CSV table of C-alpha atoms in Angstrom, one decimal:
chain,number,residue,atom,x,y,z
A,7,UNK,CA,-115.8,-114.2,-11.3
A,8,UNK,CA,-112.1,-114.9,-11.6
A,9,UNK,CA,-111.7,-111.5,-13.2
A,10,UNK,CA,-113.3,-109.8,-10.3
A,11,UNK,CA,-111.1,-111.5,-7.8
A,12,UNK,CA,-107.9,-110.5,-9.7
A,13,UNK,CA,-109.0,-106.9,-9.9
A,14,UNK,CA,-109.8,-106.8,-6.2
A,15,UNK,CA,-106.4,-108.3,-5.4
A,16,UNK,CA,-104.6,-105.8,-7.5
A,17,UNK,CA,-106.4,-102.9,-5.8
A,18,UNK,CA,-105.4,-104.2,-2.4
A,19,UNK,CA,-101.8,-104.5,-3.4
A,20,UNK,CA,-101.7,-101.0,-4.8
A,21,UNK,CA,-103.2,-99.5,-1.7
A,22,UNK,CA,-100.8,-101.4,0.6
A,23,UNK,CA,-97.8,-100.2,-1.5
A,24,UNK,CA,-98.9,-96.6,-1.3
A,25,UNK,CA,-99.3,-96.8,2.4
A,26,UNK,CA,-95.9,-98.3,2.9
A,27,UNK,CA,-94.2,-95.8,0.7
A,28,UNK,CA,-95.8,-93.0,2.7
A,29,UNK,CA,-94.2,-94.4,5.9
A,30,UNK,CA,-90.7,-94.4,4.4
A,31,UNK,CA,-88.3,-91.6,5.6
A,32,UNK,CA,-87.9,-88.7,3.2
A,33,UNK,CA,-84.7,-88.5,1.1
A,34,UNK,CA,-84.8,-84.7,1.0
A,35,UNK,CA,-81.7,-83.1,2.6
A,36,UNK,CA,-82.3,-81.3,5.9
A,37,UNK,CA,-82.2,-77.5,6.0
A,38,UNK,CA,-78.8,-76.1,7.1
A,39,UNK,CA,-78.5,-73.1,9.5
A,40,UNK,CA,-77.2,-69.9,7.9
A,41,UNK,CA,-73.4,-69.4,8.1
A,42,UNK,CA,-72.4,-66.1,9.7
A,43,UNK,CA,-68.9,-64.9,9.1
A,44,UNK,CA,-67.0,-63.5,12.0
A,45,UNK,CA,-66.3,-59.7,11.6
A,46,UNK,CA,-62.6,-58.9,10.9
A,47,UNK,CA,-61.1,-56.3,13.3
A,48,UNK,CA,-59.3,-53.4,11.7
A,49,UNK,CA,-57.2,-50.6,13.3
A,50,UNK,CA,-58.4,-48.1,10.7
A,51,UNK,CA,-60.3,-45.2,12.2
A,52,UNK,CA,-60.3,-42.2,14.5
A,53,UNK,CA,-59.8,-42.6,18.3
A,54,UNK,CA,-59.6,-40.6,21.5
A,55,UNK,CA,-58.3,-41.6,24.9
A,56,UNK,CA,-56.6,-40.7,28.2
A,57,UNK,CA,-53.4,-41.7,29.8
A,58,UNK,CA,-51.4,-41.5,33.0
A,59,UNK,CA,-47.8,-42.3,33.9
A,60,UNK,CA,-44.6,-41.4,35.5
A,61,UNK,CA,-41.8,-39.2,34.2
A,62,UNK,CA,-38.2,-38.4,35.0
A,63,UNK,CA,-36.4,-35.3,33.8
A,64,UNK,CA,-32.7,-34.4,33.6
A,65,UNK,CA,-31.2,-30.9,33.4
A,66,UNK,CA,-27.5,-30.2,33.8
A,67,UNK,CA,-27.4,-26.4,34.1
A,68,UNK,CA,-24.2,-24.5,33.2
A,69,UNK,CA,-23.6,-21.0,34.6
A,70,UNK,CA,-21.7,-18.1,33.0
A,71,UNK,CA,-20.6,-14.8,34.5
A,72,UNK,CA,-20.0,-11.6,32.6
A,73,UNK,CA,-19.3,-13.4,29.3
A,74,UNK,CA,-16.7,-15.7,30.8
A,75,UNK,CA,-16.8,-19.4,29.9
A,76,UNK,CA,-19.5,-21.7,31.4
A,77,UNK,CA,-18.4,-22.8,34.8
A,78,UNK,CA,-19.2,-26.2,36.5
A,79,UNK,CA,-22.7,-27.5,36.3
A,80,UNK,CA,-25.5,-28.2,38.8
A,81,UNK,CA,-28.4,-30.6,38.3
A,82,UNK,CA,-32.1,-30.0,38.4
A,83,UNK,CA,-33.7,-33.5,38.1
A,84,UNK,CA,-37.3,-34.1,38.8
A,85,UNK,CA,-39.7,-37.0,38.9
A,86,UNK,CA,-43.5,-36.9,39.0
A,87,UNK,CA,-46.9,-37.9,37.5
A,88,UNK,CA,-48.1,-37.0,34.0
A,89,UNK,CA,-51.6,-37.4,32.6
A,90,UNK,CA,-53.8,-36.1,29.9
A,91,UNK,CA,-55.7,-36.7,26.7
A,92,UNK,CA,-54.7,-38.0,23.2
A,93,UNK,CA,-56.4,-38.4,19.9
A,94,UNK,CA,-55.4,-39.7,16.5
A,95,UNK,CA,-56.1,-41.6,13.3
A,96,UNK,CA,-54.8,-45.0,12.1
A,97,UNK,CA,-54.9,-46.6,8.7
A,98,UNK,CA,-54.2,-50.4,8.4
A,99,UNK,CA,-52.9,-51.7,5.1
A,100,UNK,CA,-53.5,-55.1,3.7
A,101,UNK,CA,-50.1,-56.2,4.9
A,102,UNK,CA,-51.0,-55.5,8.5
A,103,UNK,CA,-48.9,-52.4,8.6
A,104,UNK,CA,-50.5,-49.6,10.5
A,105,UNK,CA,-49.8,-45.9,9.7
A,106,UNK,CA,-51.1,-43.1,11.9
A,107,UNK,CA,-50.8,-39.7,13.4
A,108,UNK,CA,-51.5,-38.7,17.0
A,109,UNK,CA,-51.4,-35.7,19.3
A,110,UNK,CA,-51.5,-35.4,23.1
A,111,UNK,CA,-51.6,-32.8,25.8
A,112,UNK,CA,-50.7,-33.5,29.5
A,113,UNK,CA,-50.4,-31.9,32.9
A,114,UNK,CA,-47.4,-32.8,35.0
A,115,UNK,CA,-46.3,-32.6,38.7
A,116,UNK,CA,-42.6,-32.4,37.6
A,117,UNK,CA,-40.8,-30.0,39.9
A,118,UNK,CA,-37.1,-29.9,40.8
A,119,UNK,CA,-35.2,-27.8,43.4
A,120,UNK,CA,-31.6,-27.5,44.4
A,121,UNK,CA,-29.6,-25.3,46.8
A,122,UNK,CA,-26.1,-26.5,45.7
A,123,UNK,CA,-25.6,-23.8,43.1
A,124,UNK,CA,-22.1,-24.1,41.8
A,125,UNK,CA,-19.6,-21.4,42.9
A,126,UNK,CA,-19.1,-18.8,40.2
A,127,UNK,CA,-15.7,-17.5,41.1
A,128,UNK,CA,-15.9,-15.0,44.0
A,129,UNK,CA,-19.3,-13.7,42.9
A,130,UNK,CA,-21.6,-16.6,44.0
A,131,UNK,CA,-20.6,-18.8,46.9
A,132,UNK,CA,-21.8,-22.4,46.5
A,133,UNK,CA,-25.2,-23.2,48.2
A,134,UNK,CA,-26.3,-19.5,48.4
A,135,UNK,CA,-29.0,-19.7,45.8
A,136,UNK,CA,-32.1,-21.9,45.5
A,137,UNK,CA,-32.8,-22.8,41.9
A,138,UNK,CA,-36.1,-24.5,40.9
A,139,UNK,CA,-37.6,-25.8,37.7
A,140,UNK,CA,-41.1,-27.1,36.8
A,141,UNK,CA,-43.0,-28.3,33.8
A,142,UNK,CA,-46.7,-27.5,34.3
A,143,UNK,CA,-47.8,-29.0,30.9
A,144,UNK,CA,-46.4,-30.8,27.9
A,145,UNK,CA,-47.6,-32.1,24.5
A,146,UNK,CA,-46.7,-33.6,21.2
A,147,UNK,CA,-47.7,-34.3,17.6
A,148,UNK,CA,-46.3,-37.6,16.3
A,149,UNK,CA,-46.4,-40.1,13.5
A,150,UNK,CA,-47.0,-43.8,14.4
A,151,UNK,CA,-45.8,-46.9,12.5
A,152,UNK,CA,-46.9,-50.3,13.7
A,153,UNK,CA,-47.5,-54.0,12.9
A,154,UNK,CA,-50.9,-55.5,13.7
A,155,UNK,CA,-50.9,-59.0,15.0
A,156,UNK,CA,-54.6,-59.6,15.2
A,157,UNK,CA,-56.0,-57.5,18.0
A,158,UNK,CA,-52.4,-56.5,19.2
A,159,UNK,CA,-50.5,-53.6,17.7
A,160,UNK,CA,-46.7,-53.1,18.1
A,161,UNK,CA,-45.6,-49.6,17.2
A,162,UNK,CA,-43.0,-46.9,17.2
A,163,UNK,CA,-43.8,-43.2,17.4
A,164,UNK,CA,-41.9,-40.0,17.1
A,165,UNK,CA,-42.3,-36.3,16.3
A,166,UNK,CA,-42.6,-32.8,17.8
A,167,UNK,CA,-42.5,-32.3,21.6
A,168,UNK,CA,-43.4,-29.1,23.4
A,169,UNK,CA,-43.4,-28.1,27.1
A,170,UNK,CA,-43.7,-25.1,29.3
A,171,UNK,CA,-40.6,-24.8,31.5
A,172,UNK,CA,-40.5,-22.4,34.5
A,173,UNK,CA,-37.3,-21.6,36.3
A,174,UNK,CA,-36.7,-19.5,39.4
A,175,UNK,CA,-33.6,-18.3,41.3
A,176,UNK,CA,-33.8,-17.1,44.9
A,177,UNK,CA,-31.0,-15.8,47.2
A,178,UNK,CA,-30.7,-17.8,50.4
A,179,UNK,CA,-27.7,-16.3,52.1
A,180,UNK,CA,-26.6,-12.6,52.0
A,181,UNK,CA,-23.4,-12.9,54.0
A,182,UNK,CA,-21.4,-11.6,51.2
A,183,UNK,CA,-21.2,-8.2,49.5
A,184,UNK,CA,-22.2,-9.7,46.1
A,185,UNK,CA,-25.6,-11.0,47.2
A,186,UNK,CA,-28.7,-8.9,47.9
A,187,UNK,CA,-32.0,-10.5,48.9
A,188,UNK,CA,-34.2,-11.1,45.8
A,189,UNK,CA,-35.5,-13.6,43.3
A,190,UNK,CA,-36.4,-13.8,39.6
A,191,UNK,CA,-38.5,-16.1,37.6
A,192,UNK,CA,-38.5,-17.1,33.9
A,193,UNK,CA,-41.0,-19.0,31.8
A,194,UNK,CA,-40.8,-20.3,28.2
A,195,UNK,CA,-42.4,-22.8,25.9
A,196,UNK,CA,-39.7,-25.1,24.5
A,197,UNK,CA,-40.0,-27.2,21.3
A,198,UNK,CA,-38.0,-30.3,20.7
A,199,UNK,CA,-38.5,-33.9,19.7
A,200,UNK,CA,-39.7,-37.2,21.1
A,201,UNK,CA,-39.3,-40.9,20.2
A,202,UNK,CA,-40.6,-44.1,21.7
A,203,UNK,CA,-42.7,-47.2,21.2
A,204,UNK,CA,-45.3,-49.4,22.8
A,205,UNK,CA,-48.0,-52.0,22.5
A,206,UNK,CA,-51.7,-51.5,22.1
A,207,UNK,CA,-54.4,-54.2,22.5
A,208,UNK,CA,-58.1,-54.1,21.4
A,209,UNK,CA,-60.1,-56.0,24.0
A,210,UNK,CA,-63.3,-55.4,22.0
A,211,UNK,CA,-64.1,-53.7,18.6
A,212,UNK,CA,-64.3,-50.2,20.1
A,213,UNK,CA,-61.9,-50.1,23.1
A,214,UNK,CA,-58.1,-50.5,23.3
A,215,UNK,CA,-55.5,-50.5,26.1
A,216,UNK,CA,-51.9,-49.4,25.6
A,217,UNK,CA,-48.5,-49.2,27.4
A,218,UNK,CA,-45.9,-46.8,26.0
A,219,UNK,CA,-42.4,-45.5,26.7
A,220,UNK,CA,-41.1,-42.2,25.2
A,221,UNK,CA,-37.9,-40.1,25.4
A,222,UNK,CA,-38.2,-36.4,24.9
A,223,UNK,CA,-35.6,-33.6,24.4
A,224,UNK,CA,-37.0,-30.1,24.8
A,225,UNK,CA,-33.9,-28.4,23.4
A,226,UNK,CA,-31.6,-25.9,25.0
A,227,UNK,CA,-32.4,-22.5,26.4
A,228,UNK,CA,-30.7,-19.8,28.5
A,229,UNK,CA,-31.9,-17.6,31.4
A,230,UNK,CA,-30.1,-14.2,31.2
A,231,UNK,CA,-30.1,-13.4,34.9
A,232,UNK,CA,-29.0,-9.7,34.8
A,233,UNK,CA,-29.8,-7.9,38.0
A,234,UNK,CA,-32.3,-10.6,38.8
A,235,UNK,CA,-34.1,-9.3,41.8
A,236,UNK,CA,-31.1,-7.1,42.6
A,237,UNK,CA,-28.6,-9.9,43.5
A,238,UNK,CA,-26.9,-11.0,40.2
A,239,UNK,CA,-25.2,-8.9,37.6
A,240,UNK,CA,-24.4,-10.5,34.2
A,241,UNK,CA,-25.0,-14.1,35.2
A,242,UNK,CA,-26.7,-16.6,32.9
A,243,UNK,CA,-27.8,-20.2,33.2
A,244,UNK,CA,-27.9,-22.6,30.3
A,245,UNK,CA,-30.4,-25.5,30.4
A,246,UNK,CA,-30.9,-28.7,28.4
A,247,UNK,CA,-34.0,-30.5,29.6
A,248,UNK,CA,-34.7,-34.2,28.7
A,249,UNK,CA,-37.4,-36.5,29.9
A,250,UNK,CA,-38.2,-40.3,30.1
A,251,UNK,CA,-41.8,-41.2,30.5
A,252,UNK,CA,-43.8,-44.5,30.9
A,253,UNK,CA,-47.5,-44.3,30.3
A,254,UNK,CA,-50.6,-46.5,30.2
A,255,UNK,CA,-53.8,-45.4,28.5
A,256,UNK,CA,-57.2,-46.4,27.3
A,257,UNK,CA,-58.8,-45.3,24.0
A,258,UNK,CA,-62.2,-45.4,22.3
A,259,UNK,CA,-62.1,-46.2,18.6
A,260,UNK,CA,-64.9,-44.8,16.4
A,261,UNK,CA,-66.5,-47.0,13.7
A,262,UNK,CA,-67.3,-50.7,14.0
A,263,UNK,CA,-65.3,-53.5,12.3
A,264,UNK,CA,-66.4,-54.9,8.9
A,265,UNK,CA,-70.0,-56.0,8.9
A,266,UNK,CA,-70.8,-59.7,9.3
A,267,UNK,CA,-71.5,-61.7,6.1
A,268,UNK,CA,-74.5,-64.1,6.2
A,269,UNK,CA,-74.6,-66.9,3.7
A,270,UNK,CA,-77.9,-68.9,3.3
A,271,UNK,CA,-78.0,-72.5,2.0
């Protein structure tokens, strides 16, 4: 009888302990959410974009008559709007240095006119000729060198600059034996150099904004105005066109940043 009572008591204690243990909280560590690494932005890749800005040109023209020395100068300075397309490729090194090459083509509204043509001895009285100059289009092929500070790029750029430059000379006053009504036009594509710098900012992985300043020198050229429209004989004009330009632009960058890394625990 005593034995039966002891066995029954032991069974009750065992069942009670098992039930209590089942109610205790689990010691197993909770599952952790996967860790997703943030993609790292890189400037490496191809891009295309458009820009618009303002430009100012300077041209101090020197005249020459019949092989005689250049006389006093007159100025053809213009200001206007420029705008066009650009494209290029960047490569970012591990030291945040960015190397690149870029080309652009732009239309311009640059057009200068002056009626204060310098007197050329007794041949050309001052103010008797309208001289005009325009730059219908311009372009460049340049290298770029920059430093990437996160999504911002500070850079310098320089290289070849080209522009079409049109000039025209028209007689305004014929109250002298040396001037006969007429005009003559010249057009040439000039090659020179450009240098500048700017800042570009990536506001998302594919799109960037930029602001840039550049100086351009399109080299010297000469208009040989010999019997131009029947009013000049042996007169030439020597030009040296330079330009300052400020632009803003937006670009689309091809290729996404480095893929996100997912770590599971």
